[in-house]
Amino acid sequence: DSSSTQAVRAALDDLSRLGSVRATVDAGQTDRSSMLDFYTKAIVALSDASADADVGQDDVALRRGLESLRTLGEAKEAIALERGQLNGVFAQGKFTQSDYIRFTESRAAKLDALAKFERVATPQRAAALRAAQRTPEATLADGYEERALRGAAGDRLRLSPPKWSAAMATVGYDMRAIQRDIAADTRARAAHVTRAADLLLVAYAAAAAVTFLFALLLWLYTSRSIIRPLQRLTSEARESAERRLPSAVARIQSAEEPSTVMLESSAPTLLRRGDEFAEVAAALDHLQQTALRL
């Protein structure tokens, strides 16, 4: 039920028409632009659904790997779209106005993604992409692209669609290899982050256990040093009021020499503490002796 799951489900729903769309292609009932739009929309939706902005926010290296992987994917998709567009253009020998606009848009998207990749990728992966852009196939594709740019007026283009398609396919394969390398780096970094998080979780759990143990010991100490003496004082006060003083009064009333009647000292253990509890115990004992004299 996460937002990512819902986005992936919605993106997959875009492909529900795939069978009927292919049927219209086989029957010759659709045009090249509509077909490219269908596939582009589906692929971009899947790419967007796989990108979670919250992933890797706490780790710069992981976030950088994910961003470079996504950016290179956008460049690769723009290259694939450009390949598909110009396949049809070179086959018919010239641009229509809408074809040329679509071509320049996809080329701009490609250049923008490649420039962004240079900024976010590691130096090693950026160098690998630059090397892929200097291969003979990439050079051939760039030459075809430059010649296509000069066809805005609808002039006849004498370019080979198979050579263009093969060169662009090789460029795409080279970029796919770089994508796999970045994905391996990202997975390794994600595993490292996971291990670090697990260790941190163990540390937090140990700290929580130590804190709980400390709280338990503090409670035991408090119980021994405060609660028990209070209970003892309460017991002594009740004992004096309910048994000791009434017993002493009864002995005084029956004694021939009342002044000889003594009241035992209460809470002798508390009197030896030397703290506030001892003072309270002494005051209680003094209170009892005063009551006895009265």
PDB file of C-alpha atoms in Angstrom:
ATOM      1  CA  ASP A   1       0.000   0.000   0.000  1.00  0.00           C
ATOM      2  CA  SER A   2       2.998   2.331  -0.164  1.00  0.00           C
ATOM      3  CA  SER A   3       3.084   5.266  -2.558  1.00  0.00           C
ATOM      4  CA  SER A   4       5.909   3.571  -4.484  1.00  0.00           C
ATOM      5  CA  THR A   5       3.823   0.432  -4.956  1.00  0.00           C
ATOM      6  CA  GLN A   6       0.872   2.465  -6.182  1.00  0.00           C
ATOM      7  CA  ALA A   7       3.090   4.345  -8.638  1.00  0.00           C
ATOM      8  CA  VAL A   8       4.496   1.102 -10.061  1.00  0.00           C
ATOM      9  CA  ARG A   9       0.989  -0.370 -10.356  1.00  0.00           C
ATOM     10  CA  ALA A  10      -0.232   2.726 -12.202  1.00  0.00           C
ATOM     11  CA  ALA A  11       2.784   2.596 -14.529  1.00  0.00           C
ATOM     12  CA  LEU A  12       2.160  -1.063 -15.321  1.00  0.00           C
ATOM     13  CA  ASP A  13      -1.465  -0.230 -16.057  1.00  0.00           C
ATOM     14  CA  ASP A  14      -0.193   1.954 -18.924  1.00  0.00           C
ATOM     15  CA  LEU A  15       0.954  -1.258 -20.596  1.00  0.00           C
ATOM     16  CA  SER A  16      -2.477  -2.874 -20.446  1.00  0.00           C
ATOM     17  CA  ARG A  17      -3.120  -1.672 -24.012  1.00  0.00           C
ATOM     18  CA  LEU A  18       0.085  -3.220 -25.344  1.00  0.00           C
ATOM     19  CA  GLY A  19      -1.666  -6.048 -27.193  1.00  0.00           C
ATOM     20  CA  SER A  20      -4.165  -3.816 -28.949  1.00  0.00           C
ATOM     21  CA  VAL A  21      -1.468  -1.261 -29.823  1.00  0.00           C
ATOM     22  CA  ARG A  22       0.678  -3.954 -31.435  1.00  0.00           C
ATOM     23  CA  ALA A  23      -2.351  -5.122 -33.382  1.00  0.00           C
ATOM     24  CA  THR A  24      -2.842  -1.630 -34.820  1.00  0.00           C
ATOM     25  CA  VAL A  25       0.815  -1.612 -35.869  1.00  0.00           C
ATOM     26  CA  ASP A  26       0.460  -4.968 -37.631  1.00  0.00           C
ATOM     27  CA  ALA A  27      -2.663  -3.688 -39.370  1.00  0.00           C
ATOM     28  CA  GLY A  28      -0.981  -0.421 -40.377  1.00  0.00           C
ATOM     29  CA  GLN A  29      -3.580   1.608 -38.512  1.00  0.00           C
ATOM     30  CA  THR A  30      -1.282   3.868 -36.495  1.00  0.00           C
ATOM     31  CA  ASP A  31       1.440   6.376 -37.241  1.00  0.00           C
ATOM     32  CA  ARG A  32       5.028   6.455 -36.029  1.00  0.00           C
ATOM     33  CA  SER A  33       4.561   9.420 -33.682  1.00  0.00           C
ATOM     34  CA  SER A  34       1.624   7.872 -31.844  1.00  0.00           C
ATOM     35  CA  MET A  35       3.541   4.638 -31.429  1.00  0.00           C
ATOM     36  CA  LEU A  36       6.622   6.381 -30.045  1.00  0.00           C
ATOM     37  CA  ASP A  37       4.432   8.400 -27.689  1.00  0.00           C
ATOM     38  CA  PHE A  38       2.832   5.223 -26.316  1.00  0.00           C
ATOM     39  CA  TYR A  39       6.119   3.518 -25.546  1.00  0.00           C
ATOM     40  CA  THR A  40       7.759   6.687 -24.257  1.00  0.00           C
ATOM     41  CA  LYS A  41       4.907   7.355 -21.853  1.00  0.00           C
ATOM     42  CA  ALA A  42       5.015   3.787 -20.536  1.00  0.00           C
ATOM     43  CA  ILE A  43       8.791   3.737 -20.077  1.00  0.00           C
ATOM     44  CA  VAL A  44       8.942   7.168 -18.437  1.00  0.00           C
ATOM     45  CA  ALA A  45       6.116   6.162 -16.060  1.00  0.00           C
ATOM     46  CA  LEU A  46       8.042   3.053 -14.986  1.00  0.00           C
ATOM     47  CA  SER A  47      11.227   5.070 -14.565  1.00  0.00           C
ATOM     48  CA  ASP A  48       9.466   7.687 -12.457  1.00  0.00           C
ATOM     49  CA  ALA A  49       7.734   5.009 -10.363  1.00  0.00           C
ATOM     50  CA  SER A  50      11.052   3.379  -9.527  1.00  0.00           C
ATOM     51  CA  ALA A  51      12.491   6.636  -8.179  1.00  0.00           C
ATOM     52  CA  ASP A  52      11.833   7.215  -4.481  1.00  0.00           C
ATOM     53  CA  ALA A  53      13.019  10.645  -3.351  1.00  0.00           C
ATOM     54  CA  ASP A  54      13.319   9.472   0.258  1.00  0.00           C
ATOM     55  CA  VAL A  55      15.757   6.641  -0.461  1.00  0.00           C
ATOM     56  CA  GLY A  56      19.396   7.314   0.398  1.00  0.00           C
ATOM     57  CA  GLN A  57      18.850  10.775   1.837  1.00  0.00           C
ATOM     58  CA  ASP A  58      21.098  10.038   4.824  1.00  0.00           C
ATOM     59  CA  ASP A  59      24.032   8.736   2.769  1.00  0.00           C
ATOM     60  CA  VAL A  60      25.658  10.965   0.162  1.00  0.00           C
ATOM     61  CA  ALA A  61      27.372   8.145  -1.746  1.00  0.00           C
ATOM     62  CA  LEU A  62      24.197   6.080  -1.989  1.00  0.00           C
ATOM     63  CA  ARG A  63      22.126   9.069  -3.040  1.00  0.00           C
ATOM     64  CA  ARG A  64      24.747   9.974  -5.650  1.00  0.00           C
ATOM     65  CA  GLY A  65      24.729   6.452  -7.059  1.00  0.00           C
ATOM     66  CA  LEU A  66      20.949   6.354  -7.302  1.00  0.00           C
ATOM     67  CA  GLU A  67      20.827   9.787  -8.911  1.00  0.00           C
ATOM     68  CA  SER A  68      23.501   8.937 -11.482  1.00  0.00           C
ATOM     69  CA  LEU A  69      21.746   5.642 -12.257  1.00  0.00           C
ATOM     70  CA  ARG A  70      18.458   7.433 -12.818  1.00  0.00           C
ATOM     71  CA  THR A  71      20.053  10.208 -14.881  1.00  0.00           C
ATOM     72  CA  LEU A  72      21.886   7.752 -17.120  1.00  0.00           C
ATOM     73  CA  GLY A  73      18.597   5.890 -17.583  1.00  0.00           C
ATOM     74  CA  GLU A  74      16.967   9.118 -18.741  1.00  0.00           C
ATOM     75  CA  ALA A  75      19.811   9.701 -21.218  1.00  0.00           C
ATOM     76  CA  LYS A  76      19.544   6.134 -22.483  1.00  0.00           C
ATOM     77  CA  GLU A  77      15.782   6.468 -22.943  1.00  0.00           C
ATOM     78  CA  ALA A  78      16.263   9.747 -24.855  1.00  0.00           C
ATOM     79  CA  ILE A  79      18.830   8.023 -27.092  1.00  0.00           C
ATOM     80  CA  ALA A  80      16.437   5.134 -27.726  1.00  0.00           C
ATOM     81  CA  LEU A  81      13.647   7.584 -28.559  1.00  0.00           C
ATOM     82  CA  GLU A  82      15.923   9.524 -30.899  1.00  0.00           C
ATOM     83  CA  ARG A  83      16.946   6.280 -32.562  1.00  0.00           C
ATOM     84  CA  GLY A  84      13.319   5.322 -33.131  1.00  0.00           C
ATOM     85  CA  GLN A  85      12.383   8.747 -34.458  1.00  0.00           C
ATOM     86  CA  LEU A  86      15.250   9.026 -36.916  1.00  0.00           C
ATOM     87  CA  ASN A  87      14.820   5.437 -38.096  1.00  0.00           C
ATOM     88  CA  GLY A  88      11.516   6.473 -39.608  1.00  0.00           C
ATOM     89  CA  VAL A  89      12.801   9.834 -40.821  1.00  0.00           C
ATOM     90  CA  PHE A  90      15.808   8.291 -42.594  1.00  0.00           C
ATOM     91  CA  ALA A  91      13.561   5.606 -44.070  1.00  0.00           C
ATOM     92  CA  GLN A  92      11.297   8.199 -45.684  1.00  0.00           C
ATOM     93  CA  GLY A  93      14.293  10.380 -46.555  1.00  0.00           C
ATOM     94  CA  LYS A  94      13.240  13.667 -44.939  1.00  0.00           C
ATOM     95  CA  PHE A  95      11.694  15.380 -41.933  1.00  0.00           C
ATOM     96  CA  THR A  96       8.165  16.521 -41.525  1.00  0.00           C
ATOM     97  CA  GLN A  97       7.738  19.589 -39.344  1.00  0.00           C
ATOM     98  CA  SER A  98       6.451  17.584 -36.382  1.00  0.00           C
ATOM     99  CA  ASP A  99       9.230  15.012 -36.825  1.00  0.00           C
ATOM    100  CA  TYR A 100      11.907  17.663 -36.611  1.00  0.00           C
ATOM    101  CA  ILE A 101      10.420  19.211 -33.462  1.00  0.00           C
ATOM    102  CA  ARG A 102      10.251  15.799 -31.804  1.00  0.00           C
ATOM    103  CA  PHE A 103      13.838  15.066 -32.819  1.00  0.00           C
ATOM    104  CA  THR A 104      15.182  18.313 -31.362  1.00  0.00           C
ATOM    105  CA  GLU A 105      13.212  17.752 -28.149  1.00  0.00           C
ATOM    106  CA  SER A 106      14.561  14.238 -27.641  1.00  0.00           C
ATOM    107  CA  ARG A 107      18.090  15.402 -28.516  1.00  0.00           C
ATOM    108  CA  ALA A 108      17.837  18.235 -25.977  1.00  0.00           C
ATOM    109  CA  ALA A 109      16.619  15.780 -23.339  1.00  0.00           C
ATOM    110  CA  LYS A 110      19.565  13.523 -24.122  1.00  0.00           C
ATOM    111  CA  LEU A 111      22.138  16.321 -23.883  1.00  0.00           C
ATOM    112  CA  ASP A 112      20.595  17.604 -20.650  1.00  0.00           C
ATOM    113  CA  ALA A 113      20.674  14.144 -19.063  1.00  0.00           C
ATOM    114  CA  LEU A 114      24.273  13.534 -20.153  1.00  0.00           C
ATOM    115  CA  ALA A 115      25.362  16.900 -18.734  1.00  0.00           C
ATOM    116  CA  LYS A 116      23.591  16.154 -15.462  1.00  0.00           C
ATOM    117  CA  PHE A 117      25.255  12.734 -15.331  1.00  0.00           C
ATOM    118  CA  GLU A 118      28.659  14.408 -15.514  1.00  0.00           C
ATOM    119  CA  ARG A 119      27.756  16.420 -12.416  1.00  0.00           C
ATOM    120  CA  VAL A 120      26.341  13.632 -10.257  1.00  0.00           C
ATOM    121  CA  ALA A 121      28.356  10.562 -11.287  1.00  0.00           C
ATOM    122  CA  THR A 122      31.641   9.486  -9.746  1.00  0.00           C
ATOM    123  CA  PRO A 123      34.766  10.429 -11.746  1.00  0.00           C
ATOM    124  CA  GLN A 124      35.285   6.779 -12.717  1.00  0.00           C
ATOM    125  CA  ARG A 125      31.793   6.360 -14.158  1.00  0.00           C
ATOM    126  CA  ALA A 126      31.814   9.779 -15.823  1.00  0.00           C
ATOM    127  CA  ALA A 127      35.102   8.828 -17.537  1.00  0.00           C
ATOM    128  CA  ALA A 128      33.560   5.541 -18.681  1.00  0.00           C
ATOM    129  CA  LEU A 129      30.671   7.400 -20.298  1.00  0.00           C
ATOM    130  CA  ARG A 130      33.028   9.812 -22.048  1.00  0.00           C
ATOM    131  CA  ALA A 131      34.937   6.830 -23.424  1.00  0.00           C
ATOM    132  CA  ALA A 132      31.671   5.292 -24.676  1.00  0.00           C
ATOM    133  CA  GLN A 133      30.903   8.542 -26.486  1.00  0.00           C
ATOM    134  CA  ARG A 134      34.225   8.377 -28.375  1.00  0.00           C
ATOM    135  CA  THR A 135      33.782   4.927 -29.926  1.00  0.00           C
ATOM    136  CA  PRO A 136      33.549   4.627 -33.750  1.00  0.00           C
ATOM    137  CA  GLU A 137      29.852   3.833 -33.483  1.00  0.00           C
ATOM    138  CA  ALA A 138      29.198   6.859 -31.273  1.00  0.00           C
ATOM    139  CA  THR A 139      31.194   9.054 -33.675  1.00  0.00           C
ATOM    140  CA  LEU A 140      29.155   7.750 -36.619  1.00  0.00           C
ATOM    141  CA  ALA A 141      25.914   8.389 -34.748  1.00  0.00           C
ATOM    142  CA  ASP A 142      27.009  11.938 -33.907  1.00  0.00           C
ATOM    143  CA  GLY A 143      27.771  12.573 -37.583  1.00  0.00           C
ATOM    144  CA  TYR A 144      24.342  11.319 -38.642  1.00  0.00           C
ATOM    145  CA  GLU A 145      22.767  13.490 -35.962  1.00  0.00           C
ATOM    146  CA  GLU A 146      24.598  16.605 -37.143  1.00  0.00           C
ATOM    147  CA  ARG A 147      23.506  15.982 -40.721  1.00  0.00           C
ATOM    148  CA  ALA A 148      19.935  15.438 -39.510  1.00  0.00           C
ATOM    149  CA  LEU A 149      19.997  18.782 -37.708  1.00  0.00           C
ATOM    150  CA  ARG A 150      20.549  20.460 -41.087  1.00  0.00           C
ATOM    151  CA  GLY A 151      17.376  18.915 -42.470  1.00  0.00           C
ATOM    152  CA  ALA A 152      14.942  21.327 -40.852  1.00  0.00           C
ATOM    153  CA  ALA A 153      13.821  22.688 -44.216  1.00  0.00           C
ATOM    154  CA  GLY A 154      12.630  19.248 -45.320  1.00  0.00           C
ATOM    155  CA  ASP A 155      15.567  18.653 -47.659  1.00  0.00           C
ATOM    156  CA  ARG A 156      16.257  15.125 -48.800  1.00  0.00           C
ATOM    157  CA  LEU A 157      18.347  13.165 -46.290  1.00  0.00           C
ATOM    158  CA  ARG A 158      20.583  10.562 -47.870  1.00  0.00           C
ATOM    159  CA  LEU A 159      21.426   8.580 -44.759  1.00  0.00           C
ATOM    160  CA  SER A 160      21.336   4.846 -44.145  1.00  0.00           C
ATOM    161  CA  PRO A 161      18.723   3.800 -41.566  1.00  0.00           C
ATOM    162  CA  PRO A 162      20.415   0.414 -40.873  1.00  0.00           C
ATOM    163  CA  LYS A 163      23.803   2.018 -40.202  1.00  0.00           C
ATOM    164  CA  TRP A 164      22.190   4.644 -37.956  1.00  0.00           C
ATOM    165  CA  SER A 165      20.161   2.074 -36.066  1.00  0.00           C
ATOM    166  CA  ALA A 166      23.146  -0.255 -35.584  1.00  0.00           C
ATOM    167  CA  ALA A 167      25.394   2.573 -34.363  1.00  0.00           C
ATOM    168  CA  MET A 168      22.794   3.828 -31.912  1.00  0.00           C
ATOM    169  CA  ALA A 169      22.136   0.289 -30.704  1.00  0.00           C
ATOM    170  CA  THR A 170      25.839  -0.093 -29.882  1.00  0.00           C
ATOM    171  CA  VAL A 171      25.841   3.250 -28.058  1.00  0.00           C
ATOM    172  CA  GLY A 172      22.843   2.040 -26.057  1.00  0.00           C
ATOM    173  CA  TYR A 173      24.579  -1.250 -25.183  1.00  0.00           C
ATOM    174  CA  ASP A 174      27.677   0.613 -24.011  1.00  0.00           C
ATOM    175  CA  MET A 175      25.559   2.833 -21.794  1.00  0.00           C
ATOM    176  CA  ARG A 176      23.742  -0.234 -20.484  1.00  0.00           C
ATOM    177  CA  ALA A 177      27.089  -1.697 -19.406  1.00  0.00           C
ATOM    178  CA  ILE A 178      27.841   1.508 -17.485  1.00  0.00           C
ATOM    179  CA  GLN A 179      24.391   1.306 -15.924  1.00  0.00           C
ATOM    180  CA  ARG A 180      25.127  -2.212 -14.691  1.00  0.00           C
ATOM    181  CA  ASP A 181      28.419  -1.056 -13.158  1.00  0.00           C
ATOM    182  CA  ILE A 182      26.706   1.836 -11.379  1.00  0.00           C
ATOM    183  CA  ALA A 183      23.963  -0.510 -10.185  1.00  0.00           C
ATOM    184  CA  ALA A 184      26.607  -2.868  -8.745  1.00  0.00           C
ATOM    185  CA  ASP A 185      28.281   0.058  -6.966  1.00  0.00           C
ATOM    186  CA  THR A 186      24.919   1.210  -5.618  1.00  0.00           C
ATOM    187  CA  ARG A 187      23.970  -2.248  -4.377  1.00  0.00           C
ATOM    188  CA  ALA A 188      27.329  -2.561  -2.614  1.00  0.00           C
ATOM    189  CA  ARG A 189      26.857   0.841  -0.998  1.00  0.00           C
ATOM    190  CA  ALA A 190      23.301  -0.022   0.021  1.00  0.00           C
ATOM    191  CA  ALA A 191      24.578  -3.237   1.646  1.00  0.00           C
ATOM    192  CA  HIS A 192      27.193  -1.203   3.530  1.00  0.00           C
ATOM    193  CA  VAL A 193      24.549   1.265   4.712  1.00  0.00           C
ATOM    194  CA  THR A 194      22.347  -1.638   5.792  1.00  0.00           C
ATOM    195  CA  ARG A 195      25.159  -3.199   7.819  1.00  0.00           C
ATOM    196  CA  ALA A 196      25.930   0.150   9.431  1.00  0.00           C
ATOM    197  CA  ALA A 197      22.262   0.621  10.265  1.00  0.00           C
ATOM    198  CA  ASP A 198      22.118  -2.867  11.797  1.00  0.00           C
ATOM    199  CA  LEU A 199      25.168  -2.108  13.936  1.00  0.00           C
ATOM    200  CA  LEU A 200      23.630   1.190  14.988  1.00  0.00           C
ATOM    201  CA  LEU A 201      20.414  -0.611  15.870  1.00  0.00           C
ATOM    202  CA  VAL A 202      22.369  -3.084  18.014  1.00  0.00           C
ATOM    203  CA  ALA A 203      24.160  -0.173  19.704  1.00  0.00           C
ATOM    204  CA  TYR A 204      20.836   1.547  20.409  1.00  0.00           C
ATOM    205  CA  ALA A 205      19.397  -1.690  21.769  1.00  0.00           C
ATOM    206  CA  ALA A 206      22.433  -2.178  24.022  1.00  0.00           C
ATOM    207  CA  ALA A 207      22.178   1.430  25.209  1.00  0.00           C
ATOM    208  CA  ALA A 208      18.487   0.926  25.922  1.00  0.00           C
ATOM    209  CA  ALA A 209      19.257  -2.247  27.881  1.00  0.00           C
ATOM    210  CA  VAL A 210      21.944  -0.462  29.898  1.00  0.00           C
ATOM    211  CA  THR A 211      19.570   2.433  30.549  1.00  0.00           C
ATOM    212  CA  PHE A 212      16.863   0.027  31.697  1.00  0.00           C
ATOM    213  CA  LEU A 213      19.320  -1.776  33.971  1.00  0.00           C
ATOM    214  CA  PHE A 214      20.497   1.549  35.400  1.00  0.00           C
ATOM    215  CA  ALA A 215      16.879   2.592  36.003  1.00  0.00           C
ATOM    216  CA  LEU A 216      16.209  -0.725  37.715  1.00  0.00           C
ATOM    217  CA  LEU A 217      19.251  -0.348  39.962  1.00  0.00           C
ATOM    218  CA  LEU A 218      18.253   3.240  40.705  1.00  0.00           C
ATOM    219  CA  TRP A 219      14.787   2.044  41.635  1.00  0.00           C
ATOM    220  CA  LEU A 220      16.237  -0.629  43.934  1.00  0.00           C
ATOM    221  CA  TYR A 221      18.528   1.915  45.551  1.00  0.00           C
ATOM    222  CA  THR A 222      15.636   4.349  45.987  1.00  0.00           C
ATOM    223  CA  SER A 223      13.520   1.570  47.438  1.00  0.00           C
ATOM    224  CA  ARG A 224      16.193   0.630  49.941  1.00  0.00           C
ATOM    225  CA  SER A 225      17.207   4.159  50.898  1.00  0.00           C
ATOM    226  CA  ILE A 226      13.827   5.960  50.884  1.00  0.00           C
ATOM    227  CA  ILE A 227      10.801   3.721  50.592  1.00  0.00           C
ATOM    228  CA  ARG A 228      11.833   1.165  53.194  1.00  0.00           C
ATOM    229  CA  PRO A 229      12.737   3.755  55.872  1.00  0.00           C
ATOM    230  CA  LEU A 230       9.428   5.521  55.221  1.00  0.00           C
ATOM    231  CA  GLN A 231       7.610   2.242  55.652  1.00  0.00           C
ATOM    232  CA  ARG A 232       9.568   1.618  58.857  1.00  0.00           C
ATOM    233  CA  LEU A 233       8.666   5.063  60.209  1.00  0.00           C
ATOM    234  CA  THR A 234       5.017   4.518  59.358  1.00  0.00           C
ATOM    235  CA  SER A 235       5.090   1.155  61.085  1.00  0.00           C
ATOM    236  CA  GLU A 236       6.780   2.644  64.181  1.00  0.00           C
ATOM    237  CA  ALA A 237       4.238   5.482  64.402  1.00  0.00           C
ATOM    238  CA  ARG A 238       1.355   3.024  64.115  1.00  0.00           C
ATOM    239  CA  GLU A 239       2.988   0.713  66.657  1.00  0.00           C
ATOM    240  CA  SER A 240       3.388   3.593  69.122  1.00  0.00           C
ATOM    241  CA  ALA A 241      -0.156   4.869  68.686  1.00  0.00           C
ATOM    242  CA  GLU A 242      -1.891   1.500  68.742  1.00  0.00           C
ATOM    243  CA  ARG A 243       0.181  -0.617  71.156  1.00  0.00           C
ATOM    244  CA  ARG A 244       3.193   0.946  72.852  1.00  0.00           C
ATOM    245  CA  LEU A 245       1.646   4.112  74.334  1.00  0.00           C
ATOM    246  CA  PRO A 246      -1.660   2.469  75.390  1.00  0.00           C
ATOM    247  CA  SER A 247       0.348  -0.322  77.059  1.00  0.00           C
ATOM    248  CA  ALA A 248       2.539   2.214  78.890  1.00  0.00           C
ATOM    249  CA  VAL A 249      -0.528   4.148  80.073  1.00  0.00           C
ATOM    250  CA  ALA A 250      -2.057   0.920  81.407  1.00  0.00           C
ATOM    251  CA  ARG A 251       1.141   0.102  83.310  1.00  0.00           C
ATOM    252  CA  ILE A 252       1.305   3.628  84.767  1.00  0.00           C
ATOM    253  CA  GLN A 253      -2.260   3.334  86.003  1.00  0.00           C
ATOM    254  CA  SER A 254      -1.532   0.043  87.790  1.00  0.00           C
ATOM    255  CA  ALA A 255       1.972   0.815  89.040  1.00  0.00           C
ATOM    256  CA  GLU A 256       2.698   1.863  92.630  1.00  0.00           C
ATOM    257  CA  GLU A 257       5.502   4.128  91.326  1.00  0.00           C
ATOM    258  CA  PRO A 258       4.408   5.471  87.915  1.00  0.00           C
ATOM    259  CA  SER A 259       7.701   7.310  87.416  1.00  0.00           C
ATOM    260  CA  THR A 260       9.491   3.975  87.128  1.00  0.00           C
ATOM    261  CA  VAL A 261       7.573   2.990  84.007  1.00  0.00           C
ATOM    262  CA  MET A 262       9.821   3.199  80.945  1.00  0.00           C
ATOM    263  CA  LEU A 263       8.997   3.236  77.206  1.00  0.00           C
ATOM    264  CA  GLU A 264      11.444   1.411  74.975  1.00  0.00           C
ATOM    265  CA  SER A 265      13.115   3.485  72.260  1.00  0.00           C
ATOM    266  CA  SER A 266      11.539   3.059  68.833  1.00  0.00           C
ATOM    267  CA  ALA A 267      13.307   2.489  65.514  1.00  0.00           C
ATOM    268  CA  PRO A 268      16.823   1.952  66.879  1.00  0.00           C
ATOM    269  CA  THR A 269      18.009   0.999  63.391  1.00  0.00           C
ATOM    270  CA  LEU A 270      16.799   4.280  61.906  1.00  0.00           C
ATOM    271  CA  LEU A 271      18.464   6.233  64.710  1.00  0.00           C
ATOM    272  CA  ARG A 272      21.835   4.890  63.582  1.00  0.00           C
ATOM    273  CA  ARG A 273      21.473   6.146  59.969  1.00  0.00           C
ATOM    274  CA  GLY A 274      22.655   9.701  60.639  1.00  0.00           C
ATOM    275  CA  ASP A 275      20.348  11.295  58.044  1.00  0.00           C
ATOM    276  CA  GLU A 276      16.935  12.958  57.845  1.00  0.00           C
ATOM    277  CA  PHE A 277      15.227   9.649  58.598  1.00  0.00           C
ATOM    278  CA  ALA A 278      17.212   9.380  61.831  1.00  0.00           C
ATOM    279  CA  GLU A 279      16.048  12.885  62.771  1.00  0.00           C
ATOM    280  CA  VAL A 280      12.413  11.934  62.124  1.00  0.00           C
ATOM    281  CA  ALA A 281      12.871   8.701  64.119  1.00  0.00           C
ATOM    282  CA  ALA A 282      14.422  10.674  66.993  1.00  0.00           C
ATOM    283  CA  ALA A 283      11.550  13.180  66.895  1.00  0.00           C
ATOM    284  CA  LEU A 284       9.075  10.312  66.994  1.00  0.00           C
ATOM    285  CA  ASP A 285      10.868   8.768  69.972  1.00  0.00           C
ATOM    286  CA  HIS A 286      10.967  12.163  71.715  1.00  0.00           C
ATOM    287  CA  LEU A 287       7.237  12.553  71.060  1.00  0.00           C
ATOM    288  CA  GLN A 288       6.546   9.212  72.690  1.00  0.00           C
ATOM    289  CA  GLN A 289       8.696  10.018  75.754  1.00  0.00           C
ATOM    290  CA  THR A 290       6.915  13.369  76.130  1.00  0.00           C
ATOM    291  CA  ALA A 291       3.553  11.652  75.895  1.00  0.00           C
ATOM    292  CA  LEU A 292       4.701   9.152  78.527  1.00  0.00           C
ATOM    293  CA  ARG A 293       5.741  11.938  80.964  1.00  0.00           C
ATOM    294  CA  LEU A 294       2.409  13.679  80.476  1.00  0.00           C
TER     295      LEU A 294
END
